Amino acid sequence: MRPESLDDYVGQSHLIGPNAVLRRMIDSGNISSIILWGPPGVGKTTLAKIISHKLQRPFFTLSAISSGVKDVREVIEKAKQSRFFNPDPPILFIDEIHRFSKSQQDSLLAAVETGVFVLIGATTENPSFEVISPLLSRCQVYVLKSLERDDLINLFNRVLTSDEVLAKLNVRLAEDAALVRFSGGDARKFLNIVELVVNSQEGADEVIIDDKHVVDILQQTSATYDKNGEMHYDIISAFIKSIRGSDPDAAVYWLARMIEGGEDPKFIARRLIISASEDIGLANPNALLMANQAFDAVNKIGWPEGRIILSQATIYLATSPKSNASYNAINAALQCVKTTGDLPVPLHLRNAPTKLMANLNYGCDYMYAHDYPGHFVVQQYLPDALTSARFYSPQPNPAEDRIAERMNALWGDRFKK
């Protein structure tokens, strides 16, 4: 069912619809090297083949999984030879280009630069992470989106009339919610599900596709989650931001997505520990204890019961008051160190383990805090050049309000907001 023309192509109207950027480029017959970035089953390979057919160019393909530098050099020579018969550069399509090593990608640079061929790369991974900068700068990147419901129903209707087997059957689409949901915007997965449901009713006078049939056949959804891919980082980002935003429902949802996708429970627990300090911090110091205990417990228990522990910790963190004062303080201090360099430690704070150091006034005039009322005495602890520097600013929450009150009582105006 792979389409052979743009008119039959399903989805990606933002790229190949009327007057869309890629459509105009293809119609002009003058296409530059491009990278098609999008999830599986949205038509990257199909689009590359349509471009080649439309422009009537020689079409070479390489798979990043099985091809090496030697294969790249061979296809470059073939592309050069083809120029004797066709003045327009041929098209080299590389599927899963993100799997090419740096040396393999380097071997493409000169040929792309000199126009030996037009490169079309397909990738499911963010090319800014996986494609080397020199090659990326020579290509336009176009983002393909997951197919929407209307796209999939359009595909279904075309299949009913074009597929040799389905066209002979009496197929009725009674409900499409489960079909669309389980396909996840992936055309291949969508067609596979249709095929499974139709085959399950072999011999029936009328083949009915409804939510119950789809769910019964598939039993459960297979979550789209690549532990090493962009989805991994997108979902953990949504998870942490939901905790930071004090939305326990969203946080538990993203937690469930990671669990269903087979994420390492220790990875999730580590992120909870980071969030406990970065986003909650002194507003609720117990959050760090809870997160650390959750990590230890999950490490001992594992799946499936570990999900309950992670859920408890996630909800606790999401519902805790928030403060990034510790995060801001260390970042401000680090920036100060980079700016001011290695400022000398005040003499009274230095240790004096030798007589020479004592003679140089190391440790002289240091005041031992525990010798004073309240275990506190006003004393300079920062370098001379930074006596007025402020890094920690208590934030407005009950716990840090108490901290601010104590600091102001000890230091006077130093911690006034």
Short mmCIF file of C-alpha atoms in Angstrom, two decimals:
data_model
loop_
_atom_site.label_atom_id
_atom_site.label_comp_id
_atom_site.label_asym_id
_atom_site.label_seq_id
_atom_site.Cartn_x
_atom_site.Cartn_y
_atom_site.Cartn_z
CA MET A 1 0.00 0.00 0.00
CA ARG A 2 3.00 2.33 -0.27
CA PRO A 3 1.86 5.37 -2.31
CA GLU A 4 3.79 6.37 -5.40
CA SER A 5 2.68 10.00 -5.73
CA LEU A 6 2.21 12.98 -3.45
CA ASP A 7 -1.52 12.94 -4.19
CA ASP A 8 -1.80 9.51 -2.55
CA TYR A 9 0.51 10.35 0.32
CA VAL A 10 -1.23 10.45 3.71
CA GLY A 11 -0.46 13.10 6.33
CA GLN A 12 2.29 15.73 6.64
CA SER A 13 0.18 18.44 5.01
CA HIS A 14 2.46 21.03 6.64
CA LEU A 15 5.23 19.77 4.36
CA ILE A 16 3.60 18.42 1.19
CA GLY A 17 0.18 20.11 1.18
CA PRO A 18 -0.66 22.78 -1.41
CA ASN A 19 2.02 25.51 -1.35
CA ALA A 20 3.85 23.77 1.53
CA VAL A 21 7.61 24.18 1.59
CA LEU A 22 8.63 20.66 0.58
CA ARG A 23 5.85 20.42 -2.00
CA ARG A 24 7.09 23.59 -3.71
CA MET A 25 10.66 22.28 -3.69
CA ILE A 26 9.63 18.96 -5.25
CA ASP A 27 7.38 20.59 -7.84
CA SER A 28 10.24 22.91 -8.87
CA GLY A 29 12.44 19.89 -9.58
CA ASN A 30 15.27 21.42 -7.57
CA ILE A 31 15.70 19.69 -4.24
CA SER A 32 18.51 20.13 -1.74
CA SER A 33 19.84 17.62 0.76
CA ILE A 34 17.33 17.05 3.54
CA ILE A 35 16.85 15.08 6.74
CA LEU A 36 13.38 13.76 7.49
CA TRP A 37 12.93 13.49 11.25
CA GLY A 38 9.88 11.83 12.73
CA PRO A 39 8.52 8.83 14.63
CA PRO A 40 8.21 5.38 13.00
CA GLY A 41 5.51 4.74 10.44
CA VAL A 42 4.81 8.31 9.32
CA GLY A 43 6.12 8.04 5.75
CA LYS A 44 9.80 9.05 5.74
CA THR A 45 10.95 6.28 3.39
CA THR A 46 7.82 6.63 1.26
CA LEU A 47 8.38 10.36 0.85
CA ALA A 48 11.99 9.80 -0.23
CA LYS A 49 10.89 7.31 -2.90
CA ILE A 50 8.14 9.63 -4.14
CA ILE A 51 10.68 12.44 -4.48
CA SER A 52 12.97 10.22 -6.53
CA HIS A 53 10.08 9.03 -8.74
CA LYS A 54 8.75 12.55 -9.21
CA LEU A 55 12.15 13.96 -10.17
CA GLN A 56 13.10 10.88 -12.23
CA ARG A 57 16.51 10.65 -10.61
CA PRO A 58 18.62 7.54 -9.95
CA PHE A 59 17.89 6.36 -6.42
CA PHE A 60 20.49 4.73 -4.19
CA THR A 61 19.76 3.44 -0.71
CA LEU A 62 21.89 2.61 2.31
CA SER A 63 20.84 1.24 5.65
CA ALA A 64 22.81 2.64 8.55
CA ILE A 65 22.35 -0.69 10.32
CA SER A 66 24.21 -2.80 7.75
CA SER A 67 26.32 -0.33 5.74
CA GLY A 68 29.89 0.73 6.48
CA VAL A 69 32.30 3.35 5.14
CA LYS A 70 33.20 0.98 2.27
CA ASP A 71 29.55 0.87 1.18
CA VAL A 72 29.35 4.66 1.32
CA ARG A 73 32.41 5.00 -0.93
CA GLU A 74 31.00 2.48 -3.41
CA VAL A 75 27.68 4.31 -3.69
CA ILE A 76 29.53 7.62 -4.13
CA GLU A 77 31.40 6.12 -7.12
CA LYS A 78 28.13 4.83 -8.58
CA ALA A 79 26.58 8.25 -8.14
CA LYS A 80 29.51 9.89 -9.95
CA GLN A 81 29.18 7.46 -12.83
CA SER A 82 25.45 8.08 -13.14
CA ARG A 83 26.13 11.78 -13.74
CA PHE A 84 27.46 10.88 -17.20
CA PHE A 85 23.93 9.86 -18.21
CA ASN A 86 21.90 12.35 -16.17
CA PRO A 87 23.06 15.90 -15.43
CA ASP A 88 20.91 16.07 -12.29
CA PRO A 89 22.49 14.55 -9.19
CA PRO A 90 21.05 11.20 -8.07
CA ILE A 91 19.41 10.74 -4.69
CA LEU A 92 21.04 8.81 -1.88
CA PHE A 93 18.56 7.72 0.77
CA ILE A 94 19.98 6.63 4.13
CA ASP A 95 17.49 5.07 6.49
CA GLU A 96 18.17 5.51 10.21
CA ILE A 97 21.01 7.89 9.50
CA HIS A 98 21.37 8.52 13.24
CA ARG A 99 22.95 5.06 13.49
CA PHE A 100 25.85 6.08 11.24
CA SER A 101 29.09 6.55 13.16
CA LYS A 102 31.01 9.83 12.98
CA SER A 103 33.46 8.38 10.46
CA GLN A 104 30.61 7.15 8.27
CA GLN A 105 28.96 10.55 8.37
CA ASP A 106 32.31 12.24 7.66
CA SER A 107 32.65 10.14 4.51
CA LEU A 108 29.47 11.76 3.15
CA LEU A 109 30.55 15.37 3.59
CA ALA A 110 32.56 15.97 0.41
CA ALA A 111 29.99 14.28 -1.82
CA VAL A 112 27.14 16.29 -0.32
CA GLU A 113 29.16 19.51 -0.51
CA THR A 114 30.13 19.03 -4.19
CA GLY A 115 26.67 17.83 -5.26
CA VAL A 116 27.68 14.30 -6.20
CA PHE A 117 24.27 13.32 -4.90
CA VAL A 118 21.35 14.78 -3.01
CA LEU A 119 21.19 13.23 0.44
CA ILE A 120 17.88 12.31 2.02
CA GLY A 121 18.34 10.97 5.51
CA ALA A 122 15.59 9.48 7.65
CA THR A 123 15.79 9.40 11.42
CA THR A 124 13.59 8.81 14.41
CA GLU A 125 16.10 10.58 16.67
CA ASN A 126 16.74 14.28 17.13
CA PRO A 127 19.33 15.05 14.41
CA SER A 128 20.87 17.84 16.47
CA PHE A 129 22.10 15.12 18.83
CA GLU A 130 22.80 12.29 16.39
CA VAL A 131 24.04 13.93 13.17
CA ILE A 132 27.44 15.63 13.10
CA SER A 133 27.32 19.42 12.79
CA PRO A 134 29.14 19.70 9.40
CA LEU A 135 26.64 17.33 7.79
CA LEU A 136 23.67 18.86 9.57
CA SER A 137 24.64 22.32 8.33
CA ARG A 138 24.50 21.05 4.74
CA CYS A 139 20.96 19.71 5.07
CA GLN A 140 17.52 21.11 5.67
CA VAL A 141 15.71 19.32 8.50
CA TYR A 142 12.00 18.67 8.10
CA VAL A 143 9.93 17.32 10.99
CA LEU A 144 7.28 14.71 10.21
CA LYS A 145 4.44 14.34 12.68
CA SER A 146 2.55 11.32 13.93
CA LEU A 147 -0.52 10.68 11.77
CA GLU A 148 -3.74 12.12 13.13
CA ARG A 149 -7.12 10.41 13.23
CA ASP A 150 -8.32 11.90 9.92
CA ASP A 151 -5.09 10.77 8.23
CA LEU A 152 -5.51 7.20 9.49
CA ILE A 153 -9.19 7.02 8.50
CA ASN A 154 -8.25 8.33 5.08
CA LEU A 155 -5.64 5.58 4.86
CA PHE A 156 -8.21 3.00 5.96
CA ASN A 157 -10.69 4.07 3.28
CA ARG A 158 -7.99 3.88 0.61
CA VAL A 159 -6.98 0.40 1.78
CA LEU A 160 -10.58 -0.85 1.54
CA THR A 161 -10.71 0.00 -2.15
CA SER A 162 -7.07 -0.58 -3.16
CA ASP A 163 -5.93 -3.67 -1.29
CA GLU A 164 -6.53 -6.84 -3.29
CA VAL A 165 -7.73 -8.83 -0.28
CA LEU A 166 -9.76 -6.24 1.62
CA ALA A 167 -11.50 -5.01 -1.51
CA LYS A 168 -13.18 -8.43 -1.81
CA LEU A 169 -14.46 -8.43 1.76
CA ASN A 170 -17.43 -6.75 3.38
CA VAL A 171 -15.59 -4.68 5.98
CA ARG A 172 -17.37 -2.16 8.19
CA LEU A 173 -15.62 0.27 10.49
CA ALA A 174 -18.12 0.61 13.34
CA GLU A 175 -15.77 2.30 15.82
CA ASP A 176 -12.31 3.72 15.40
CA ALA A 177 -11.27 5.02 18.85
CA ALA A 178 -9.27 1.92 19.86
CA LEU A 179 -7.87 1.47 16.38
CA VAL A 180 -6.53 5.03 16.34
CA ARG A 181 -5.34 4.88 19.95
CA PHE A 182 -3.40 1.64 19.62
CA SER A 183 -1.75 2.68 16.35
CA GLY A 184 -0.22 5.73 18.02
CA GLY A 185 -0.07 7.69 14.77
CA ASP A 186 2.00 4.94 13.07
CA ALA A 187 0.63 3.93 9.66
CA ARG A 188 2.43 0.56 9.68
CA LYS A 189 1.07 -0.30 13.10
CA PHE A 190 -2.39 0.90 12.02
CA LEU A 191 -2.43 -1.38 8.95
CA ASN A 192 -1.08 -4.31 10.97
CA ILE A 193 -3.91 -3.91 13.48
CA VAL A 194 -6.50 -3.77 10.67
CA GLU A 195 -5.01 -6.94 9.21
CA LEU A 196 -5.09 -8.73 12.57
CA VAL A 197 -8.71 -7.80 13.24
CA VAL A 198 -9.82 -8.78 9.72
CA ASN A 199 -7.97 -12.12 9.88
CA SER A 200 -9.58 -12.88 13.24
CA GLN A 201 -13.01 -12.83 11.54
CA GLU A 202 -12.07 -14.96 8.56
CA GLY A 203 -15.12 -16.44 6.84
CA ALA A 204 -17.60 -13.96 8.34
CA ASP A 205 -20.19 -12.45 6.00
CA GLU A 206 -19.41 -9.05 7.45
CA VAL A 207 -16.10 -8.10 9.06
CA ILE A 208 -16.78 -5.60 11.82
CA ILE A 209 -14.00 -3.45 13.22
CA ASP A 210 -14.97 -1.94 16.55
CA ASP A 211 -13.24 -1.06 19.82
CA LYS A 212 -13.99 -4.44 21.44
CA HIS A 213 -12.49 -6.44 18.57
CA VAL A 214 -9.35 -4.28 18.55
CA VAL A 215 -8.84 -4.52 22.31
CA ASP A 216 -9.53 -8.27 22.36
CA ILE A 217 -6.97 -8.87 19.61
CA LEU A 218 -4.24 -6.66 21.01
CA GLN A 219 -4.93 -7.32 24.70
CA GLN A 220 -2.81 -4.36 25.75
CA THR A 221 -1.07 -1.44 24.17
CA SER A 222 2.65 -1.59 23.54
CA ALA A 223 3.82 1.80 24.75
CA THR A 224 5.96 3.88 22.43
CA TYR A 225 8.99 4.44 24.58
CA ASP A 226 12.62 4.15 23.51
CA LYS A 227 14.80 4.12 26.60
CA ASN A 228 17.70 5.53 24.59
CA GLY A 229 15.75 7.83 22.31
CA GLU A 230 14.17 11.25 22.36
CA MET A 231 10.88 9.94 23.81
CA HIS A 232 12.85 8.87 26.87
CA TYR A 233 14.04 12.43 27.48
CA ASP A 234 10.70 14.01 26.61
CA ILE A 235 8.79 11.89 29.12
CA ILE A 236 11.25 12.26 31.98
CA SER A 237 11.18 16.00 31.30
CA ALA A 238 7.38 16.02 31.52
CA PHE A 239 7.59 13.93 34.71
CA ILE A 240 9.98 16.32 36.47
CA LYS A 241 8.12 19.43 35.29
CA SER A 242 4.84 17.98 36.57
CA ILE A 243 6.40 17.45 40.01
CA ARG A 244 7.83 20.97 39.90
CA GLY A 245 4.41 22.29 38.90
CA SER A 246 2.73 20.53 41.87
CA ASP A 247 0.46 18.40 39.66
CA PRO A 248 0.40 14.90 41.21
CA ASP A 249 -2.03 13.55 38.58
CA ALA A 250 0.23 14.49 35.69
CA ALA A 251 3.34 13.31 37.55
CA VAL A 252 1.81 9.86 38.19
CA TYR A 253 0.64 9.66 34.57
CA TRP A 254 4.17 10.23 33.23
CA LEU A 255 5.47 7.80 35.84
CA ALA A 256 3.05 5.20 34.47
CA ARG A 257 4.25 5.90 30.92
CA MET A 258 7.82 5.18 31.98
CA ILE A 259 6.86 2.05 33.89
CA GLU A 260 4.77 0.73 30.99
CA GLY A 261 7.63 1.49 28.62
CA GLY A 262 10.06 -0.63 30.64
CA GLU A 263 12.15 2.17 32.13
CA ASP A 264 14.80 1.25 34.70
CA PRO A 265 13.20 1.95 38.13
CA LYS A 266 16.53 3.16 39.49
CA PHE A 267 16.67 5.82 36.76
CA ILE A 268 13.26 7.11 37.87
CA ALA A 269 14.28 7.02 41.53
CA ARG A 270 17.48 8.96 40.80
CA ARG A 271 15.47 11.67 39.09
CA LEU A 272 13.22 11.90 42.15
CA ILE A 273 16.28 12.47 44.35
CA ILE A 274 17.45 15.28 42.07
CA SER A 275 13.99 16.86 42.02
CA ALA A 276 13.77 16.67 45.81
CA SER A 277 16.75 19.00 46.07
CA GLU A 278 16.39 21.09 42.93
CA ASP A 279 12.67 21.84 43.12
CA ILE A 280 11.68 21.32 46.76
CA GLY A 281 14.83 21.74 48.76
CA LEU A 282 14.53 23.61 52.04
CA ALA A 283 10.79 24.16 51.59
CA ASN A 284 10.45 20.53 52.75
CA PRO A 285 13.77 18.90 53.68
CA ASN A 286 11.98 15.59 54.26
CA ALA A 287 11.47 15.33 50.49
CA LEU A 288 15.12 14.40 49.99
CA LEU A 289 14.84 11.76 52.73
CA MET A 290 11.70 10.35 51.11
CA ALA A 291 13.30 10.25 47.64
CA ASN A 292 16.47 8.64 48.93
CA GLN A 293 14.47 6.02 50.86
CA ALA A 294 12.42 5.36 47.73
CA PHE A 295 15.62 4.69 45.77
CA ASP A 296 16.84 2.23 48.42
CA ALA A 297 13.45 0.51 48.60
CA VAL A 298 13.06 0.18 44.83
CA ASN A 299 16.60 -1.18 44.61
CA LYS A 300 15.62 -3.89 47.12
CA ILE A 301 12.11 -4.63 45.83
CA GLY A 302 12.23 -4.16 42.05
CA TRP A 303 9.19 -4.60 39.82
CA PRO A 304 6.24 -4.82 40.04
CA GLU A 305 5.82 -3.68 43.64
CA GLY A 306 8.41 -0.95 43.15
CA ARG A 307 5.78 1.00 41.19
CA ILE A 308 3.91 1.64 44.47
CA ILE A 309 6.99 3.05 46.15
CA LEU A 310 7.75 5.31 43.19
CA SER A 311 4.12 6.45 43.11
CA GLN A 312 4.23 7.34 46.81
CA ALA A 313 7.45 9.31 46.43
CA THR A 314 6.20 11.02 43.27
CA ILE A 315 2.96 12.18 44.89
CA TYR A 316 4.80 13.32 48.02
CA LEU A 317 7.21 15.43 45.97
CA ALA A 318 4.48 16.79 43.70
CA THR A 319 2.36 17.89 46.66
CA SER A 320 5.25 19.37 48.65
CA PRO A 321 5.89 23.13 48.80
CA LYS A 322 8.51 24.17 46.27
CA SER A 323 11.80 26.05 46.51
CA ASN A 324 14.76 26.22 44.15
CA ALA A 325 16.80 28.34 46.56
CA SER A 326 19.51 25.67 46.96
CA TYR A 327 19.71 25.23 43.18
CA ASN A 328 19.99 28.99 42.64
CA ALA A 329 22.52 29.39 45.45
CA ILE A 330 25.05 26.87 44.16
CA ASN A 331 24.69 28.14 40.59
CA ALA A 332 25.26 31.73 41.72
CA ALA A 333 28.26 30.67 43.81
CA LEU A 334 29.76 28.70 40.91
CA GLN A 335 29.34 31.68 38.61
CA CYS A 336 31.02 33.90 41.21
CA VAL A 337 33.97 31.49 41.45
CA LYS A 338 34.37 31.48 37.67
CA THR A 339 34.27 35.28 37.61
CA THR A 340 36.45 36.10 40.63
CA GLY A 341 38.91 33.20 40.51
CA ASP A 342 40.82 31.84 43.49
CA LEU A 343 40.36 34.51 46.11
CA PRO A 344 42.51 34.03 49.23
CA VAL A 345 41.00 32.51 52.35
CA PRO A 346 40.91 35.11 55.18
CA LEU A 347 43.75 34.49 57.63
CA HIS A 348 41.49 33.92 60.61
CA LEU A 349 39.76 31.03 58.80
CA ARG A 350 42.98 29.24 57.87
CA ASN A 351 44.31 26.26 59.74
CA ALA A 352 47.70 26.55 61.46
CA PRO A 353 49.18 23.05 61.83
CA THR A 354 52.78 24.35 61.85
CA LYS A 355 54.64 26.98 63.85
CA LEU A 356 55.47 28.90 60.68
CA MET A 357 51.79 29.19 59.81
CA ALA A 358 50.99 30.37 63.32
CA ASN A 359 53.73 33.00 63.05
CA LEU A 360 52.08 34.16 59.82
CA ASN A 361 48.84 34.70 61.76
CA TYR A 362 47.05 31.71 60.27
CA GLY A 363 43.95 31.17 62.40
CA CYS A 364 44.64 34.32 64.42
CA ASP A 365 41.54 36.07 65.80
CA TYR A 366 39.20 33.23 64.77
CA MET A 367 36.15 33.16 67.04
CA TYR A 368 34.83 29.69 67.93
CA ALA A 369 31.05 29.98 67.53
CA HIS A 370 30.24 27.51 70.32
CA ASP A 371 31.97 29.77 72.86
CA TYR A 372 29.32 32.46 72.34
CA PRO A 373 25.66 32.78 73.37
CA GLY A 374 23.36 30.95 71.02
CA HIS A 375 26.42 29.32 69.43
CA PHE A 376 26.79 32.33 67.14
CA VAL A 377 29.08 35.32 66.74
CA VAL A 378 29.22 37.85 63.92
CA GLN A 379 32.36 37.10 61.94
CA GLN A 380 33.59 37.34 58.35
CA TYR A 381 33.52 34.02 56.52
CA LEU A 382 33.75 35.12 52.88
CA PRO A 383 36.89 36.40 51.13
CA ASP A 384 37.57 40.11 51.61
CA ALA A 385 36.42 40.92 48.08
CA LEU A 386 33.05 39.24 48.59
CA THR A 387 31.93 40.42 52.01
CA SER A 388 28.62 41.74 50.61
CA ALA A 389 27.93 38.78 48.27
CA ARG A 390 24.61 36.95 48.55
CA PHE A 391 24.00 33.49 47.12
CA TYR A 392 21.20 32.01 49.23
CA SER A 393 17.88 33.84 49.22
CA PRO A 394 15.14 32.23 51.35
CA GLN A 395 11.99 31.76 49.32
CA PRO A 396 8.42 32.39 50.53
CA ASN A 397 7.27 29.16 52.12
CA PRO A 398 6.68 28.25 55.79
CA ALA A 399 9.96 26.38 56.24
CA GLU A 400 12.15 29.05 54.65
CA ASP A 401 10.20 31.84 56.32
CA ARG A 402 11.48 30.38 59.59
CA ILE A 403 15.00 30.15 58.15
CA ALA A 404 14.84 33.78 57.03
CA GLU A 405 13.59 34.87 60.44
CA ARG A 406 16.52 33.16 62.17
CA MET A 407 19.10 34.45 59.68
CA ASN A 408 17.81 38.00 60.05
CA ALA A 409 17.94 37.68 63.83
CA LEU A 410 21.57 36.56 63.61
CA TRP A 411 22.89 38.72 60.77
CA GLY A 412 20.69 41.78 60.88
CA ASP A 413 19.89 43.19 57.46
CA ARG A 414 22.07 40.78 55.51
CA PHE A 415 19.17 38.42 54.70
CA LYS A 416 16.48 41.10 54.32
CA LYS A 417 14.61 40.70 51.01
#
